[in-house]
mmCIF file of C-alpha atoms in Angstrom:
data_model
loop_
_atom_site.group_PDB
_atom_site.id
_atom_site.type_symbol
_atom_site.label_atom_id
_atom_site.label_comp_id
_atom_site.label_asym_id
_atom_site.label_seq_id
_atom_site.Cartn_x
_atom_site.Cartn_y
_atom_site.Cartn_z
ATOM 1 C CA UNK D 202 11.113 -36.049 -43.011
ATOM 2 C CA UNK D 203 12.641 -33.524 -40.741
ATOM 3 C CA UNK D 204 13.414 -30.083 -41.755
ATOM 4 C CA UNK D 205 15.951 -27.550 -40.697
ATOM 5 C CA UNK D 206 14.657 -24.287 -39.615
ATOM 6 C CA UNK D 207 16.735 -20.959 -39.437
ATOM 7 C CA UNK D 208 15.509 -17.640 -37.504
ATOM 8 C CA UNK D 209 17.638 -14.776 -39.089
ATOM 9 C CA UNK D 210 17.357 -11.529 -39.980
ATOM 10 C CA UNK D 211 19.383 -11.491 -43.326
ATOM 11 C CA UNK D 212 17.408 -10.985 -46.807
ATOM 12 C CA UNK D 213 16.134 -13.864 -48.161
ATOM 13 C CA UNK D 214 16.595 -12.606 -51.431
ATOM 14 C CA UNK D 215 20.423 -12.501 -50.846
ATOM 15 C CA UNK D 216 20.406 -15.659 -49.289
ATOM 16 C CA UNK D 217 19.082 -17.111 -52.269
ATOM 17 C CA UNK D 218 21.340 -15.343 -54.509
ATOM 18 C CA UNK D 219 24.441 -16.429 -52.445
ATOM 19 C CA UNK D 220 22.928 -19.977 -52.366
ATOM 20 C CA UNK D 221 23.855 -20.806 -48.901
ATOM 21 C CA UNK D 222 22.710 -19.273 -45.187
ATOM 22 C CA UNK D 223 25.851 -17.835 -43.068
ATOM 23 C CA UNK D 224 27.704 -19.360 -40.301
ATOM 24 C CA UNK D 225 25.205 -21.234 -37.172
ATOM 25 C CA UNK D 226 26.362 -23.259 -34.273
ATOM 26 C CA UNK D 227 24.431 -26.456 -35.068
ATOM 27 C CA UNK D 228 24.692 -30.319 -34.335
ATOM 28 C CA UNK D 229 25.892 -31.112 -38.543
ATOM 29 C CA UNK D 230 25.317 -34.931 -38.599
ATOM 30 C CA UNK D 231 21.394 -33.690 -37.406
ATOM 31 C CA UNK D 232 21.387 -31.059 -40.270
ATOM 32 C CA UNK D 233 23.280 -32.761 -43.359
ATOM 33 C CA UNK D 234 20.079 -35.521 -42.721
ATOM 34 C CA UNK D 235 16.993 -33.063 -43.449
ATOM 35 C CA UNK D 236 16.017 -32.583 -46.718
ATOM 36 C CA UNK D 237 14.466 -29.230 -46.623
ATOM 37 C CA UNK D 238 16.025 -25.762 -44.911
ATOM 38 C CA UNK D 239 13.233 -23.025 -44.023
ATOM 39 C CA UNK D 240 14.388 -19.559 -43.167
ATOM 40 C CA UNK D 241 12.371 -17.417 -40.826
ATOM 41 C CA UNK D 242 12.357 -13.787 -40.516
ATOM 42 C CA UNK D 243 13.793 -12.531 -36.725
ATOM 43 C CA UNK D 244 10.708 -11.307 -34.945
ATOM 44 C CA UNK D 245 8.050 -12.188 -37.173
ATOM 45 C CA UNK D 246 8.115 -16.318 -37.410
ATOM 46 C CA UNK D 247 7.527 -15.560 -40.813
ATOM 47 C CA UNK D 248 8.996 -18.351 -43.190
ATOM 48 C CA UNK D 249 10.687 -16.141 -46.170
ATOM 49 C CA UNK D 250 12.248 -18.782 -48.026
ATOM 50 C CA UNK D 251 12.389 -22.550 -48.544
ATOM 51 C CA UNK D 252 15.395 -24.335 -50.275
ATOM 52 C CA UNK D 253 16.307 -28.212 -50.323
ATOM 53 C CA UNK D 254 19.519 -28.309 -48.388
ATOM 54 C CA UNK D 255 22.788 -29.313 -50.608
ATOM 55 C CA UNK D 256 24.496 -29.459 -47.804
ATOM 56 C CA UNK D 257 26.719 -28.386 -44.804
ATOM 57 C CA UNK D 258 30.699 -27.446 -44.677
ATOM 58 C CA UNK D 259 32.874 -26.290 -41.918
ATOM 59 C CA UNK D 260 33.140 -22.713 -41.084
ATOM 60 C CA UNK D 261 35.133 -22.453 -37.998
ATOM 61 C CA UNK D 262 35.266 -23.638 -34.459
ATOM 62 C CA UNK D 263 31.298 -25.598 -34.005
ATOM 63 C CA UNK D 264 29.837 -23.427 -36.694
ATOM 64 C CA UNK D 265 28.537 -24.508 -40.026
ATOM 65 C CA UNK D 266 27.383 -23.163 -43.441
ATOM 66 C CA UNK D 267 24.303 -23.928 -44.607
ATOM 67 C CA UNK D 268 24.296 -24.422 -48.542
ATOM 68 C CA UNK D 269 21.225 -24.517 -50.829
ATOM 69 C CA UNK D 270 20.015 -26.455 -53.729
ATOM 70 C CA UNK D 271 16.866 -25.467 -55.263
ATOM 71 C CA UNK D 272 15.201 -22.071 -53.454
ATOM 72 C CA UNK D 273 11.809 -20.246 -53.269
ATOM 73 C CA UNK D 274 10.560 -17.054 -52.201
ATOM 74 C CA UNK D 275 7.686 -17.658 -49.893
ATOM 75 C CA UNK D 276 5.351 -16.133 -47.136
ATOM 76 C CA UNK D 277 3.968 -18.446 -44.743
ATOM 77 C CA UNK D 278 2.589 -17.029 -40.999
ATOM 78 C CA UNK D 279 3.838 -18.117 -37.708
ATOM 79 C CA UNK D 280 6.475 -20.771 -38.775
ATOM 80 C CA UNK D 281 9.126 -19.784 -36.081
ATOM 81 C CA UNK D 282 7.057 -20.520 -32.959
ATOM 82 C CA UNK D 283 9.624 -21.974 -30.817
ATOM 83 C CA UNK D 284 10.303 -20.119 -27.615
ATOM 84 C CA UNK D 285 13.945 -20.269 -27.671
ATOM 85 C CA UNK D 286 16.552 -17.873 -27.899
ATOM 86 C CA UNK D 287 18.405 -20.878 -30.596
ATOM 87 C CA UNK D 288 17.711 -19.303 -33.832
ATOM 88 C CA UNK D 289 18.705 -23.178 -34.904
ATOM 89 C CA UNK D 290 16.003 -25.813 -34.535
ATOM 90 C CA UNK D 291 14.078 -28.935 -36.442
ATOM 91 C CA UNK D 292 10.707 -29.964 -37.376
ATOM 92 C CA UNK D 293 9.167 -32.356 -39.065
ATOM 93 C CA UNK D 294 7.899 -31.712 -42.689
ATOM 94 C CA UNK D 295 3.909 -33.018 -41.520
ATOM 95 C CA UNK D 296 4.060 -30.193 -39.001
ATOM 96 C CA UNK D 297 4.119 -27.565 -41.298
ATOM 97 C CA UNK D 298 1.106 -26.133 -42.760
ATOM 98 C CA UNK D 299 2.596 -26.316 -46.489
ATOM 99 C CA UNK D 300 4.584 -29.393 -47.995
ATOM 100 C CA UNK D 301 8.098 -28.446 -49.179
ATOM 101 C CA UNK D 302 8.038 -31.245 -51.597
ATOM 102 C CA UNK D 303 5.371 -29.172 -53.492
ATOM 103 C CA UNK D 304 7.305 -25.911 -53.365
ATOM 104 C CA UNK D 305 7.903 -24.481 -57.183
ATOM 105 C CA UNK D 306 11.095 -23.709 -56.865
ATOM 106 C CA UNK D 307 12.013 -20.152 -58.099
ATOM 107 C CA UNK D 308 14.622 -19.604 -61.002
ATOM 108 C CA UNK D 309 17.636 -18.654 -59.562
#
């Protein structure tokens, strides 16, 4: 199961209120197929919130919103270990040292 993974430095708390993650330049028919979105905290690889992903909608020229179902508040270390400048990229759900399909999903 592959997972979309965000590197921003917007509040996760907001993002969960707002239910969805801002504008990104990403490949859509790649990120309307993972189940899972995981945002990471700029500069820290920090994981700061999990959400199953309701899906993506046009935004403007090759950008893309990023809407959320069901969210959580979490801290996980060293998520965001990729050495790119792309805050955009994928992994797969076994390469994550939690299981987002055991997340308990935070009242919204």
């Amino acid at each position: 199961m592959e997972v979309l993974m965000l590197n921003t430095g917007d509040d996760p708390k907001q993002l969960r209120r707002q239910a969805y993650s801002g504008s990104w330049s990403l490949k859509a028919t790649r990120a309307i197929a993972c189940d899972y979105v995981v945002i990471c905290q700029i500069g820290t690889g920090k994981a700061v919130l999990v959400a199953e992903l309701r899906g993506i909608m046009k935004a403007g020229n090759r950008k893309f919103d990023v809407h959320f179902g069901e969210t959580a508040l979490v801290e996980f270390q060293d998520i965001w270990t990729r050495k790119s400048q792309n805050p955009v990229g994928y992994t797969n759900a076994s390469d994550l040292p939690f299981d987002p399909t055991k997340i308990e999903w935070d009242n919204r």
